[in-house]
Short mmCIF file of C-alpha atoms in Angstrom, two decimals:
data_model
loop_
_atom_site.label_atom_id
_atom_site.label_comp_id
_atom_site.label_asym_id
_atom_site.label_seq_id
_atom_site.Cartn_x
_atom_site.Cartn_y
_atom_site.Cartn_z
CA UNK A 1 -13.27 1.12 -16.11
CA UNK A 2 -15.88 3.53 -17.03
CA UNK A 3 -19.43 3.18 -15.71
CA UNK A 4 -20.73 2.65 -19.10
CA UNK A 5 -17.90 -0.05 -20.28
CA UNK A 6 -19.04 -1.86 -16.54
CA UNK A 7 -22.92 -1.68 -17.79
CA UNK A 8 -22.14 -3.32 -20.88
CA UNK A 9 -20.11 -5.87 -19.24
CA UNK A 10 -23.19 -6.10 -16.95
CA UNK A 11 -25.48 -6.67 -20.06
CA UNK A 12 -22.78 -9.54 -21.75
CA UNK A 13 -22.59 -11.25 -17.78
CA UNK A 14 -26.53 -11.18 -17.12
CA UNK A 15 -26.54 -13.01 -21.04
CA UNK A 16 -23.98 -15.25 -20.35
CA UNK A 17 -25.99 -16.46 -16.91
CA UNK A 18 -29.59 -16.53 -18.79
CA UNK A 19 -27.80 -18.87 -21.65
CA UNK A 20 -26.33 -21.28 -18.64
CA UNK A 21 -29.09 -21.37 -16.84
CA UNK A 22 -31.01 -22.33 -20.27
CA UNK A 23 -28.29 -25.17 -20.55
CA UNK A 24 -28.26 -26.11 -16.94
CA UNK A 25 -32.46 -26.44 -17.57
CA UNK A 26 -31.97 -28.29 -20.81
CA UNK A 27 -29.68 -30.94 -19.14
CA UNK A 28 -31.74 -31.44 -16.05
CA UNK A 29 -34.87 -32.00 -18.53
CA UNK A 30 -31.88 -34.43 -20.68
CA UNK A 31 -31.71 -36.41 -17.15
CA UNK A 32 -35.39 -36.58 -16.40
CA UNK A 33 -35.92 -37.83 -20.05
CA UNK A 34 -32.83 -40.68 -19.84
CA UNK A 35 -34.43 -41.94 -16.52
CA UNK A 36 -37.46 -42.28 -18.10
CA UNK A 37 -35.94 -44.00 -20.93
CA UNK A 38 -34.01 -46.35 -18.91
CA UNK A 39 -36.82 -47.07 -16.61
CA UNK A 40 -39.45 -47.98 -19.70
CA UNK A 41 -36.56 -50.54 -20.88
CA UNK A 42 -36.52 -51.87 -17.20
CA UNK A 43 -39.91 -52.61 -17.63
CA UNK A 44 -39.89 -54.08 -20.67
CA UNK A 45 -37.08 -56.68 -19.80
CA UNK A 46 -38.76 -57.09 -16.55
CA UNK A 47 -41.90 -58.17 -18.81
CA UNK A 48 -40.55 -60.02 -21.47
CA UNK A 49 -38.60 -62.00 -18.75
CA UNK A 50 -41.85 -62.84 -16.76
CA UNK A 51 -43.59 -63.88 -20.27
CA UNK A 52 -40.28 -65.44 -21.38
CA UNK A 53 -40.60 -68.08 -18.26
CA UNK A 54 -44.62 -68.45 -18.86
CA UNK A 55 -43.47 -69.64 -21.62
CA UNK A 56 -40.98 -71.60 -21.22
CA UNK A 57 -42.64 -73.46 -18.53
CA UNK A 58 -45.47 -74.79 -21.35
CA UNK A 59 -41.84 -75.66 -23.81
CA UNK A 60 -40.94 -73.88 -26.12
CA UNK A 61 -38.57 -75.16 -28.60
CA UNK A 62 -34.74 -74.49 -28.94
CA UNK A 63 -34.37 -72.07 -31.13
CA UNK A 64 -37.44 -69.60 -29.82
CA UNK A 65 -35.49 -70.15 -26.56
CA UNK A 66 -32.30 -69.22 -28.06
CA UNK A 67 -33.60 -66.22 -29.91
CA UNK A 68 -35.39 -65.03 -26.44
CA UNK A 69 -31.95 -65.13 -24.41
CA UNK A 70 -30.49 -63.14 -27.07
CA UNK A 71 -33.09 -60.61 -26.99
CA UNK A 72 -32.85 -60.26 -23.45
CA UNK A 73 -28.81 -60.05 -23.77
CA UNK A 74 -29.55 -56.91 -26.27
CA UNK A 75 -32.01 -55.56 -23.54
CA UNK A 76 -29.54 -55.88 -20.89
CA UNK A 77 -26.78 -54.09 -23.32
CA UNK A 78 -29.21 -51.66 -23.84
CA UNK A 79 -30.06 -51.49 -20.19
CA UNK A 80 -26.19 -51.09 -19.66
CA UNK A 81 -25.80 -48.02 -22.23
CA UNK A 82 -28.81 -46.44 -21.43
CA UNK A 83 -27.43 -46.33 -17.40
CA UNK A 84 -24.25 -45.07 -18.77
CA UNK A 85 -25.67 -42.74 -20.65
CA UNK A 86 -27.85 -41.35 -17.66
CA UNK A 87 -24.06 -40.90 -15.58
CA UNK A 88 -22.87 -38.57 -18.44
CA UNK A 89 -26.10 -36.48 -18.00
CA UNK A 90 -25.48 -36.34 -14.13
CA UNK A 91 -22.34 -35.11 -14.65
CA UNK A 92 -23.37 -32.15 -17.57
CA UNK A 93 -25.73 -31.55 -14.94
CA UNK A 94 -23.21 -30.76 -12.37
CA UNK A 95 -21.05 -29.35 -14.88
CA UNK A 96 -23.81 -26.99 -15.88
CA UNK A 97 -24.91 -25.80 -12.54
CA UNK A 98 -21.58 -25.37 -12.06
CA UNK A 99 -21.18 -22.93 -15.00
CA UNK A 100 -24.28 -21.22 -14.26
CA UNK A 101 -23.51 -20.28 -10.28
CA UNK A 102 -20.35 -18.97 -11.53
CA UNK A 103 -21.75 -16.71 -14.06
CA UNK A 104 -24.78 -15.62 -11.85
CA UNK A 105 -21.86 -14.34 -9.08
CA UNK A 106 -20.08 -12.58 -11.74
CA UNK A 107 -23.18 -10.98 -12.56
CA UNK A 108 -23.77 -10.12 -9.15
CA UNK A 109 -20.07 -8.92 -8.78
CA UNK A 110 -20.47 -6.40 -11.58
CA UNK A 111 -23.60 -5.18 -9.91
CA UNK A 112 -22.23 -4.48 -6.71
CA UNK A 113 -19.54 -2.61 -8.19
CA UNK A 114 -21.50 -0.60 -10.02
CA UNK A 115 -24.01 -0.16 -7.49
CA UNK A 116 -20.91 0.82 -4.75
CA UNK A 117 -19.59 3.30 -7.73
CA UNK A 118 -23.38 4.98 -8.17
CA UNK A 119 -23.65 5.15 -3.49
CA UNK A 120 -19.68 6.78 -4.43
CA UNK A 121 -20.41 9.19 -6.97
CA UNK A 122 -23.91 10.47 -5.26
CA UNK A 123 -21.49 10.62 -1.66
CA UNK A 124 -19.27 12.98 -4.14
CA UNK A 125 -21.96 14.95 -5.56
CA UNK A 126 -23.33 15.59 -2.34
CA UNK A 127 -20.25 16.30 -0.63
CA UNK A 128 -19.56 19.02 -3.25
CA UNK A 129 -23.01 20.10 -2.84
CA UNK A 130 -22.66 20.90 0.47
CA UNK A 131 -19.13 22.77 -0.19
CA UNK A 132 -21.13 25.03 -2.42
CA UNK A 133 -23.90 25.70 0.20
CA UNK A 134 -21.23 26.46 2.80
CA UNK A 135 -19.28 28.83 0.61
CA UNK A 136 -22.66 30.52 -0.54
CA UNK A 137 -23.86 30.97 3.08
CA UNK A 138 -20.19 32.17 4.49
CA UNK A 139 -20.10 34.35 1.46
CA UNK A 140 -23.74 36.15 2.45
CA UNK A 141 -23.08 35.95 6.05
CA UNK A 142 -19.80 38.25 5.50
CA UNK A 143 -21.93 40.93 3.01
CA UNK A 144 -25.10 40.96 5.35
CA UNK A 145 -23.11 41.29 8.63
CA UNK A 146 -19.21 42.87 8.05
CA UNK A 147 -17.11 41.89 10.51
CA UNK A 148 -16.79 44.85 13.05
CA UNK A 149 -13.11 46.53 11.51
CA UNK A 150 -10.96 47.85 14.67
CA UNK A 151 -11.06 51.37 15.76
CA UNK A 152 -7.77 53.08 14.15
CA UNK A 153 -6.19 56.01 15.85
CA UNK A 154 -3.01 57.91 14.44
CA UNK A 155 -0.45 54.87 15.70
CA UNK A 156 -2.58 52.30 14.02
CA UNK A 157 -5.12 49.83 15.23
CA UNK A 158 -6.78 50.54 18.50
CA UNK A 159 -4.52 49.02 21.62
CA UNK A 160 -4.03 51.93 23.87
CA UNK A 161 -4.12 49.48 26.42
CA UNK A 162 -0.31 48.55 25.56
CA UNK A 163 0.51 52.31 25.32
CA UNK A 164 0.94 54.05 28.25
CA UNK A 165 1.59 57.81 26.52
CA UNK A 166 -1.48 57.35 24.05
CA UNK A 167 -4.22 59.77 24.60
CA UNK A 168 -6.68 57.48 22.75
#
């Protein structure tokens, strides 16, 4: 894949992660906000109970008592849904997180490719670089200083050595 085709992958993967991690945010604020919730209707049951007895204990009549157990019932369902309700955010939560991590290592994936393809090329580039340089400084080195050319006599390069009736 072409370094440009990886950078806008890059760009699409490092959106991808900011929107996750904007969910994962949104449903950790979601389970702050539902134990909150459920905690304030703790309380409140916890209260009316308390003034519920105080109450009873100077007599109330039957039907006040009736209508009080049945409010405290609907607290306690509410209690119950409100508790259920915080389990489903724990689990977006996780879910979430979950979504995020993976998209912030596929982000970091992409990067370290293209960051290993970038250290690649410039290992290339310089490579080739220093082909050039060698070439250019054998090339001057040969037309500044010839190599010495052997000494030719009529039978050819110098080796009268070898040749016992050569007078050169």
């Amino acid at each position: 894949m072409p370094k440009s085709q990886l950078k806008t992958v890059l760009f699409l993967a490092d959106l991808a992660e900011k929107e996750a991690a904007k969910s994962f945010s949104k449903a950790q604020a979601d389970v702050v906000q539902a134990e909150t919730d459920l905690e304030q209707v703790k309380g409140y049951r916890y209260e009316y109970e308390q003034d519920h007895f105080k109450s009873s204990a100077s007599g109330l009549d039957s039907s006040r008592l009736q209508i009080s157990r049945q409010f405290m019932v609907q607290l306690d369902k509410l209690i119950e849904h409100q508790s259920k309700m915080l389990s489903a955010n724990y689990q977006l939560v996780d879910q979430r997180r979950d979504t995020w991590l993976k998209n912030r290592a596929n982000r970091k994936g992409l990067e370290s490719i293209i960051l290993k393809r970038t250290k690649d090329t410039e290992i290339r580039n310089m490579k080739a670089d220093q082909r050039l340089l060698d070439d250019l400084l054998s090339n001057r080195l040969t037309t500044i200083l010839p190599l010495e050319q052997p000494k030719m006599n009529r039978h050819g390069p110098s080796d009268c050595r070898t040749r016992q009736l050569c007078p050169y």
